[in-house]
PDB file of C-alpha atoms in Angstrom:
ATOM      1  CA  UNK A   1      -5.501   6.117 -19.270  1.00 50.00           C
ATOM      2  CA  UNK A   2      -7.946   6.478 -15.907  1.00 63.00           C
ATOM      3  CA  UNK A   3      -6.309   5.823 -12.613  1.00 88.00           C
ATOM      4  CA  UNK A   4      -7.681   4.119  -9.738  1.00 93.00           C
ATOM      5  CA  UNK A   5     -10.746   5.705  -8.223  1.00 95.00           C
ATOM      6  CA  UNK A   6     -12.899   4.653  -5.165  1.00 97.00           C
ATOM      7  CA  UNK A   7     -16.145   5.475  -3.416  1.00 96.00           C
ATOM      8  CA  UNK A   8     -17.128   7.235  -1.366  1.00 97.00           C
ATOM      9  CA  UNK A   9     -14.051   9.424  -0.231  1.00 96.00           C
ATOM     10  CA  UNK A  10     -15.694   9.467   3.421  1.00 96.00           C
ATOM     11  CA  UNK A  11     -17.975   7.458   5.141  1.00 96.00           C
ATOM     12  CA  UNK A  12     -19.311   7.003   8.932  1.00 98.00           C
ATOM     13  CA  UNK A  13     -21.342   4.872   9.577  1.00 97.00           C
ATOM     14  CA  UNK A  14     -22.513   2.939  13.633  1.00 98.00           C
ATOM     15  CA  UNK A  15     -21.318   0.019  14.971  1.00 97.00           C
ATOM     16  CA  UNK A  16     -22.722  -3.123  13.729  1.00 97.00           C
ATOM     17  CA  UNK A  17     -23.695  -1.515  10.606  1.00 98.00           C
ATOM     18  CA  UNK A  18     -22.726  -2.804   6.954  1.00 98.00           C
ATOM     19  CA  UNK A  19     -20.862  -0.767   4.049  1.00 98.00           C
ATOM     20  CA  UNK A  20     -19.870  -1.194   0.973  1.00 98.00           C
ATOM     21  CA  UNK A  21     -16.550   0.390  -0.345  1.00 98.00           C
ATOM     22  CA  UNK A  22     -16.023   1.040  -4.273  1.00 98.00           C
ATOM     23  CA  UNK A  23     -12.967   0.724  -6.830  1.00 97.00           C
ATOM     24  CA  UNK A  24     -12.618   1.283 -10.392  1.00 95.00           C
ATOM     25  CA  UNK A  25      -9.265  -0.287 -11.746  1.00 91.00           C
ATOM     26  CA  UNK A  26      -6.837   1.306 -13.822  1.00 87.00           C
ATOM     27  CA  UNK A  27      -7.735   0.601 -17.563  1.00 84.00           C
ATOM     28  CA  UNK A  28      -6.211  -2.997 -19.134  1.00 83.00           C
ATOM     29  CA  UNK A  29      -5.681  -4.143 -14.976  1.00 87.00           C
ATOM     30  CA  UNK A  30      -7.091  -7.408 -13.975  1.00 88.00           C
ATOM     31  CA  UNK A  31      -6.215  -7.445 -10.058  1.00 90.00           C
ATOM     32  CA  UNK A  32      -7.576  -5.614  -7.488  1.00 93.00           C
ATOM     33  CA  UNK A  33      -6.420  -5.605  -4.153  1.00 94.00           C
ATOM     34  CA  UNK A  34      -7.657  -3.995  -0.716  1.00 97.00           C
ATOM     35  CA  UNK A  35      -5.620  -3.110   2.137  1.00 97.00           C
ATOM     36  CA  UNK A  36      -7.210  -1.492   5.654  1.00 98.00           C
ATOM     37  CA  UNK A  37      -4.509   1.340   7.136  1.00 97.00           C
ATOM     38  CA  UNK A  38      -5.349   2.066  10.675  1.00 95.00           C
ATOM     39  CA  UNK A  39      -4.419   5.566  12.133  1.00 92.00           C
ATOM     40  CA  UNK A  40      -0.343   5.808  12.493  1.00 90.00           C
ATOM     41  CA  UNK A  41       0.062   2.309  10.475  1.00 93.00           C
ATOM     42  CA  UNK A  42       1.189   1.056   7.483  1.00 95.00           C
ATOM     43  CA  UNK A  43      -1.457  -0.631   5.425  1.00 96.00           C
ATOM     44  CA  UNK A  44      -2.248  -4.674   5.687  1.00 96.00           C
ATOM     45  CA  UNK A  45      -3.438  -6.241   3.276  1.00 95.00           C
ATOM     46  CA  UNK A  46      -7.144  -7.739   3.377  1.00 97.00           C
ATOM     47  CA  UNK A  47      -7.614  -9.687   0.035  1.00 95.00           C
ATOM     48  CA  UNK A  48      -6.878  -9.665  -3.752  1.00 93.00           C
ATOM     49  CA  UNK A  49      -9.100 -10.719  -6.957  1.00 93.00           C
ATOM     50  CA  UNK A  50      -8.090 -11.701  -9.769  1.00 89.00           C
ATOM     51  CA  UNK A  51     -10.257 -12.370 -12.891  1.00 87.00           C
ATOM     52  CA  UNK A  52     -13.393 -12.247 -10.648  1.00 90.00           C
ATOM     53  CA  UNK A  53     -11.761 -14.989  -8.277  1.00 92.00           C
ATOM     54  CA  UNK A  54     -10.615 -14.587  -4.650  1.00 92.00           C
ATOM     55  CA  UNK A  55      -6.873 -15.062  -4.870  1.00 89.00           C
ATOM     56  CA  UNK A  56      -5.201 -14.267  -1.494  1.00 89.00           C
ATOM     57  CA  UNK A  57      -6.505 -13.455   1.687  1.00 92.00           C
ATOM     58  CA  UNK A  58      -4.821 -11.539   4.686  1.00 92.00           C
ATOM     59  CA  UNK A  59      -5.778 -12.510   8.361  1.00 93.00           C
ATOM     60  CA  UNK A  60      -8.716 -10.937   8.255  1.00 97.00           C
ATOM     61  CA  UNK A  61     -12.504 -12.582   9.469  1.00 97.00           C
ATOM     62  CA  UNK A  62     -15.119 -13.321   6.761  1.00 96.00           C
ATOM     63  CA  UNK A  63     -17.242 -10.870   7.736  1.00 98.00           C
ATOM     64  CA  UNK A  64     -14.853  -8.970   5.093  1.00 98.00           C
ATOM     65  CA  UNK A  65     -15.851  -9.837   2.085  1.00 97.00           C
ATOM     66  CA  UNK A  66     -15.694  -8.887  -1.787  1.00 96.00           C
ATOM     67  CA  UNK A  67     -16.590  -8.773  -5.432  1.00 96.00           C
ATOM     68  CA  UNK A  68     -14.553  -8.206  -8.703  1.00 95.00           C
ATOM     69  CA  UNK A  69     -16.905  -7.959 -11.086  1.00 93.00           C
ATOM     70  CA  UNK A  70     -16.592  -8.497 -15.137  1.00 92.00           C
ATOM     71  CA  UNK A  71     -14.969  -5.039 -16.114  1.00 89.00           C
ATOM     72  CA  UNK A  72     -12.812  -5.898 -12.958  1.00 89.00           C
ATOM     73  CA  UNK A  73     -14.317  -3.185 -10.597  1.00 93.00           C
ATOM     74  CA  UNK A  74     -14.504  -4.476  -7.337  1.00 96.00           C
ATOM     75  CA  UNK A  75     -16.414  -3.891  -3.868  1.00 97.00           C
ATOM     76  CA  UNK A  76     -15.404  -4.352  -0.297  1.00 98.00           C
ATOM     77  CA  UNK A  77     -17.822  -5.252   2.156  1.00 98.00           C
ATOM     78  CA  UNK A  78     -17.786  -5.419   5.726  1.00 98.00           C
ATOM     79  CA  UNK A  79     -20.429  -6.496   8.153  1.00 97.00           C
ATOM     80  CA  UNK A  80     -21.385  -6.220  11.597  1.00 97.00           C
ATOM     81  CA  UNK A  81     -18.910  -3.185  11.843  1.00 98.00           C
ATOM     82  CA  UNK A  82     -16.724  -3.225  14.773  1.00 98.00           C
ATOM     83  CA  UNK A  83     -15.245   0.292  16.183  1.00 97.00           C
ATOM     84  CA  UNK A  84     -11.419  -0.696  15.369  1.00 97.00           C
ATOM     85  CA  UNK A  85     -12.607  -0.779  11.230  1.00 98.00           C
ATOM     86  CA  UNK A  86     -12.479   2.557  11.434  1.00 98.00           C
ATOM     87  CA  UNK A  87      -9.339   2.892   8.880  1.00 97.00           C
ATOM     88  CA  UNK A  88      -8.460   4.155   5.529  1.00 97.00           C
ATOM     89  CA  UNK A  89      -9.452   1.503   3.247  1.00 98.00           C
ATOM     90  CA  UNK A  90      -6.775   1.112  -0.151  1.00 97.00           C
ATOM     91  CA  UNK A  91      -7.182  -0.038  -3.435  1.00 96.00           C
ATOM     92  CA  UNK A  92      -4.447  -1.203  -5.732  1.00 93.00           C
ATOM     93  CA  UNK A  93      -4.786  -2.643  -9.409  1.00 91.00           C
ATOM     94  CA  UNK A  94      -2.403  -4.258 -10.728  1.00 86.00           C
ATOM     95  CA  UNK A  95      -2.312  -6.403 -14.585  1.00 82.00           C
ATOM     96  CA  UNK A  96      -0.774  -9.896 -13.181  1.00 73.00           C
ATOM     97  CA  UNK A  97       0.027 -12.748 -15.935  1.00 65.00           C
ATOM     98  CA  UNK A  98       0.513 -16.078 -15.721  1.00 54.00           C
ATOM     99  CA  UNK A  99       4.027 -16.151 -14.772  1.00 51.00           C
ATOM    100  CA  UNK A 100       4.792 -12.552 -13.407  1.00 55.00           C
ATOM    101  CA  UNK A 101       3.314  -9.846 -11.115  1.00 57.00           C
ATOM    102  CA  UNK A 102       3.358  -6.159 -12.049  1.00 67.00           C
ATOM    103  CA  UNK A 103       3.218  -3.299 -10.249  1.00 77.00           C
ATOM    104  CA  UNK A 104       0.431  -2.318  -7.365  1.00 84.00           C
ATOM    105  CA  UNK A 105      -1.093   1.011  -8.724  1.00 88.00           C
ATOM    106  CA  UNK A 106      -3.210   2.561  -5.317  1.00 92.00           C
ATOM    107  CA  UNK A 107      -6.483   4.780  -5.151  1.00 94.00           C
ATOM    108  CA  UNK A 108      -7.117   7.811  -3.003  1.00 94.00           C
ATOM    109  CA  UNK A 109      -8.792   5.461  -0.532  1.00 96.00           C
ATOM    110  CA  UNK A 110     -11.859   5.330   1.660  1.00 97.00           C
ATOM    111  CA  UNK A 111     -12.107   6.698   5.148  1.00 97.00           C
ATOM    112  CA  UNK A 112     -14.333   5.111   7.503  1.00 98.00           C
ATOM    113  CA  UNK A 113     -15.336   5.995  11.004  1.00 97.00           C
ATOM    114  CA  UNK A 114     -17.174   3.661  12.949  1.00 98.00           C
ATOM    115  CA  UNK A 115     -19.113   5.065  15.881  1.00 97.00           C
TER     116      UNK A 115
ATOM    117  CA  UNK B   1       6.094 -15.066   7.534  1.00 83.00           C
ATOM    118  CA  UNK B   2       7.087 -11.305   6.265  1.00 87.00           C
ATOM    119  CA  UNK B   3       7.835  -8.830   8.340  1.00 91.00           C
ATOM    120  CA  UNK B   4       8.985  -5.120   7.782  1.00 96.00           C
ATOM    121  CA  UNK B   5      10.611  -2.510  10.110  1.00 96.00           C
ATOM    122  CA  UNK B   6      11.174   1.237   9.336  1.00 97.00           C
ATOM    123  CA  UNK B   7      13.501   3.298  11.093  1.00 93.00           C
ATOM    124  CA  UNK B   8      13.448   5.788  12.208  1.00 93.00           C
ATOM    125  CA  UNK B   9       9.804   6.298  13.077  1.00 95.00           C
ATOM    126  CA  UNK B  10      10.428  10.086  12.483  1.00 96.00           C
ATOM    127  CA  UNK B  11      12.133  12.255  11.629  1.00 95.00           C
ATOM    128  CA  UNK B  12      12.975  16.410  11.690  1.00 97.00           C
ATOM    129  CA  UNK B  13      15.347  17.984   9.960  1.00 96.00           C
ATOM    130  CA  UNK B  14      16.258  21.456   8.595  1.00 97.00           C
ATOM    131  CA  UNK B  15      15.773  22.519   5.152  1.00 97.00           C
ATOM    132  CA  UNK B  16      18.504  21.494   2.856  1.00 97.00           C
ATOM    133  CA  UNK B  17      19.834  18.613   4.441  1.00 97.00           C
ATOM    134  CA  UNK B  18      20.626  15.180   3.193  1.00 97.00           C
ATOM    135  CA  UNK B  19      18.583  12.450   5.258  1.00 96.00           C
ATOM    136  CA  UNK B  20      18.333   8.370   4.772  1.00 96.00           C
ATOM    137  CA  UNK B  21      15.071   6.521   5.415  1.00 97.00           C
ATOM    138  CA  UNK B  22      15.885   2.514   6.593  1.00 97.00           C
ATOM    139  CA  UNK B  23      13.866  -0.608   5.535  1.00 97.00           C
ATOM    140  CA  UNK B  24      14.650  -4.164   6.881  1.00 97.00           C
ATOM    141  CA  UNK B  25      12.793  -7.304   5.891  1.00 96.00           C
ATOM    142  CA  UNK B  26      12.931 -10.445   7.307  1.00 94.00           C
ATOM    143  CA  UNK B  27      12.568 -13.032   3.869  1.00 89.00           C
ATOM    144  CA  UNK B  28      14.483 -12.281   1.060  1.00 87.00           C
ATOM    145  CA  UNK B  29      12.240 -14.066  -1.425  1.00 87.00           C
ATOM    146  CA  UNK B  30      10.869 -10.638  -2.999  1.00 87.00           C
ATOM    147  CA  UNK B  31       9.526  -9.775  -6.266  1.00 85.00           C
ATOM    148  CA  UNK B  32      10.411  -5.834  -5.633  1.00 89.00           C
ATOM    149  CA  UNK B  33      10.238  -3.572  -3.234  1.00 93.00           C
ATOM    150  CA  UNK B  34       9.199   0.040  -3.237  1.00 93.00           C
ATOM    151  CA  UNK B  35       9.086   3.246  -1.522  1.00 96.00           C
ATOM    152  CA  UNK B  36       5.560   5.394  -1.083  1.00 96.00           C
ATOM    153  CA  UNK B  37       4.877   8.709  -0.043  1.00 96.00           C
ATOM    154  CA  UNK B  38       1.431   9.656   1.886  1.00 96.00           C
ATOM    155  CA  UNK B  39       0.074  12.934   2.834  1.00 94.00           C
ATOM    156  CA  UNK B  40      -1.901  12.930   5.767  1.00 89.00           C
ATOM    157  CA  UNK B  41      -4.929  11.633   5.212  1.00 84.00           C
ATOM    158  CA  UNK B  42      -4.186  10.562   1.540  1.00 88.00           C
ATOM    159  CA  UNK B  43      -3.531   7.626  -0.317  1.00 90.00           C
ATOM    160  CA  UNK B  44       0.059   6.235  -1.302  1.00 93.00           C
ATOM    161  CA  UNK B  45       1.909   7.896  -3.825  1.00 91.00           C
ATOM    162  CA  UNK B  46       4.647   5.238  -5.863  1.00 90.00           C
ATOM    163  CA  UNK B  47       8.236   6.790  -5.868  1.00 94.00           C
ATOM    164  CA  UNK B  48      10.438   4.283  -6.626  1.00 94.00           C
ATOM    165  CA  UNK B  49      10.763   0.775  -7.612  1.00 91.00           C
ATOM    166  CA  UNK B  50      13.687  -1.987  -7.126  1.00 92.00           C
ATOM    167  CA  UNK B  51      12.759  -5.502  -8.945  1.00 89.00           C
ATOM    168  CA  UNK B  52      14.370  -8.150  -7.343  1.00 90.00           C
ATOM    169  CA  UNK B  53      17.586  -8.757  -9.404  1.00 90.00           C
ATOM    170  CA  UNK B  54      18.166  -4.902  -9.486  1.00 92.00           C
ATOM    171  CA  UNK B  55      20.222  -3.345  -6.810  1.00 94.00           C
ATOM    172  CA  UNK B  56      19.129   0.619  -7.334  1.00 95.00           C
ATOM    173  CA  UNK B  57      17.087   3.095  -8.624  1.00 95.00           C
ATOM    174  CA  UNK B  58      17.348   6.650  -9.099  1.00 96.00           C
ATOM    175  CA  UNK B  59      15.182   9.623  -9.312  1.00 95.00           C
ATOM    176  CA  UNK B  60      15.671  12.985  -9.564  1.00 97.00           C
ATOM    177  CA  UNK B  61      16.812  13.732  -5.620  1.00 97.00           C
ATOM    178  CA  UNK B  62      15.838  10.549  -4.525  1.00 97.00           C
ATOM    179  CA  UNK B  63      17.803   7.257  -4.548  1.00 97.00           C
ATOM    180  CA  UNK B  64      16.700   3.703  -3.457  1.00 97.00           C
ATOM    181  CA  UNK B  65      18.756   0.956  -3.045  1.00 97.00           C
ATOM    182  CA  UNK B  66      18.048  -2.905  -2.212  1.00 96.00           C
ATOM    183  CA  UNK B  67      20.497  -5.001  -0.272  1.00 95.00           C
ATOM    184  CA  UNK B  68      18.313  -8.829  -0.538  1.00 93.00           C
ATOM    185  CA  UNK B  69      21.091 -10.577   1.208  1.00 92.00           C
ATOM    186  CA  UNK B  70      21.408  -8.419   4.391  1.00 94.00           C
ATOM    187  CA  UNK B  71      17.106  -7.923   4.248  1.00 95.00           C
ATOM    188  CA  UNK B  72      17.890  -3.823   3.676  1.00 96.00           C
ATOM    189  CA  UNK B  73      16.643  -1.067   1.937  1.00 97.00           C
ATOM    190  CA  UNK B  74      17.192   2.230   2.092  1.00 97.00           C
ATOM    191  CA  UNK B  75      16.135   5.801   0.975  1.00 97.00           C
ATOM    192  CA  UNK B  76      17.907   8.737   0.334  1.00 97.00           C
ATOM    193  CA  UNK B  77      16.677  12.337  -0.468  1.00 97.00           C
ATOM    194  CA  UNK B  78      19.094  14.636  -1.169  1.00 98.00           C
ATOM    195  CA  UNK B  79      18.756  18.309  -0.372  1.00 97.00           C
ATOM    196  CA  UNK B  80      15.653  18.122   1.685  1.00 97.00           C
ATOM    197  CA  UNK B  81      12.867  20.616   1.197  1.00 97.00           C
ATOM    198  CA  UNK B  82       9.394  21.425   3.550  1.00 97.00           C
ATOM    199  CA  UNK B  83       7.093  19.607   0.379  1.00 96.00           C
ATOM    200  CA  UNK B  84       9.153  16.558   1.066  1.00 97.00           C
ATOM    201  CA  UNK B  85       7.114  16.719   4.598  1.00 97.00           C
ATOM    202  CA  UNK B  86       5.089  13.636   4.402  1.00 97.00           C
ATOM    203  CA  UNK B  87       4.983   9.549   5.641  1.00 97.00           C
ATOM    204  CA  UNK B  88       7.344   7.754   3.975  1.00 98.00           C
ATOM    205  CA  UNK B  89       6.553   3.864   3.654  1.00 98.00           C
ATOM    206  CA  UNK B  90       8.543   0.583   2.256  1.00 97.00           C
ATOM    207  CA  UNK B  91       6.740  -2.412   1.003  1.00 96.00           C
ATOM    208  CA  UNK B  92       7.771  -5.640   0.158  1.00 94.00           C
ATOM    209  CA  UNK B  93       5.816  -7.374  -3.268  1.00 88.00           C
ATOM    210  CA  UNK B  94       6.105 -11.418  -2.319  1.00 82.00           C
ATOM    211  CA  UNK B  95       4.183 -14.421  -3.452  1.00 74.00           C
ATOM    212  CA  UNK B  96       0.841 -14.295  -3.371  1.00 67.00           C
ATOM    213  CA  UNK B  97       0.807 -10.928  -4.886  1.00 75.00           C
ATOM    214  CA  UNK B  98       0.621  -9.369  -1.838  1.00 85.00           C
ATOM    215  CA  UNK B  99       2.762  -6.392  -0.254  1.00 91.00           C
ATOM    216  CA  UNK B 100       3.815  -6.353   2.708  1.00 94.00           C
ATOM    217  CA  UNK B 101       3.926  -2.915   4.432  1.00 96.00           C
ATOM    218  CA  UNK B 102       6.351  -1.013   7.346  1.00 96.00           C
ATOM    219  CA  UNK B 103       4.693   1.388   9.367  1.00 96.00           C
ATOM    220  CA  UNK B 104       6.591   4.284   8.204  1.00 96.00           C
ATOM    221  CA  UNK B 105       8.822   7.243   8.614  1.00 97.00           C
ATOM    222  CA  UNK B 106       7.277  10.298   9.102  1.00 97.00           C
ATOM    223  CA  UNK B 107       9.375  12.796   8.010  1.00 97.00           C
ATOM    224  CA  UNK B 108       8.844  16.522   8.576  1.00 97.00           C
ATOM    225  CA  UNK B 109      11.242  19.205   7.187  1.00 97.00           C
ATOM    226  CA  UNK B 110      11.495  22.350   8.570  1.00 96.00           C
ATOM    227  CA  UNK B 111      11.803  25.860   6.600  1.00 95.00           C
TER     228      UNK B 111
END
């Protein structure tokens, strides 16, 4: 059994720039959810698919955006980067039924730097 | 609307000693709670777990417990050692899948 892996372990990248972060969910998980942990914070959360479907959003603008795709990877994007992005950048799968929600398992996470 | 406080935001203590880590939450309406390590720079490491209808959990030197009614959690480690050096964080699973993060103890224990 894998664990949760994202790309790319570091990234910098100039204001008003766009990136793309990466996650691979733990095998037999369905949910994937991204937090954003500034410096000295605990993370917040951003958004969560589920079975390729937005299903919760944090209060964060839509220039966040993602993707769960069919093997239930997913992608983070963020446009027009702003300076205070700059943050480690979590992923958690998770296998949610119906009726119950299971345990958050959490990458290594992304750091970006926005200059 | 959720919200988490850790106390204290750090803390130093000798080698050997017995410390407590605090949680409070404002809504009680939880699924679990649990209790993360990070290294600097690192992601979150799961160390323990408390469902909702459970009161404690236990393991090896560390012991969590979950007090819904007061909005409490707390975390002991028993005989402290430097490797237990590290952020120590408390989040909240509530409806909407979501968790709901405090921002920390950093605890540093000193040889």
């Amino acid at each position: 059994e894998t664990g949760v892996t994202q790309s790319p372990t570091h990234l910098i990248k100039t204001r008003g720039q766009q990136v793309t972060l990466r996650c691979s969910s733990q095998s037999g998980h369905n949910t994937v959810s991204w937090y954003q942990q500034a410096l000295g914070q605990g993370p917040q959360f951003i958004f969560q698919y589920y079975r390729e479907e937005e299903n919760g959003r944090g209060n964060f603008p839509p220039r966040f955006s993602g993707l769960q795709f069919p093997n239930y990877s997913s992608e983070l994007n963020v446009n027009a980067l702003e300076l205070d992005d700059s943050a480690l950048y979590l992923c958690a799968s998770s296998h949610q039924r119906e009726t119950n929600t299971d345990t958050q398992y959490f990458g290594p996470g992304t750091r970006l730097t926005v200059l | 609307k959720q919200e988490v406080t850790q106390i204290p935001a750090a803390l130093s203590v000798p080698e050997g000693e017995n410390l407590v880590l605090n949680c409070s939450f404002t809504d009680s309406a939880i699924y679990n709670l649990q209790w993360f390590r990070q290294d600097p720079g690192k992601g979150l490491t799961s160390l323990l777990l408390i469902q909702s209808s459970q009161r404690e959990q236990t393991s090896g030197r560390l012991n969590a417990s979950l007090d819904k009614s007061s909005g409490r959690s707390t975390l002991y480690i028993a005989a402290s050692q430097p490797g237990d050096s590290a952020t120590y964080l408390c989040a909240l699973l509530t409806s909407g899948s979501r968790l709901t993060f405090g921002e920390g103890t950093q605890l540093t224990v000193n040889p």
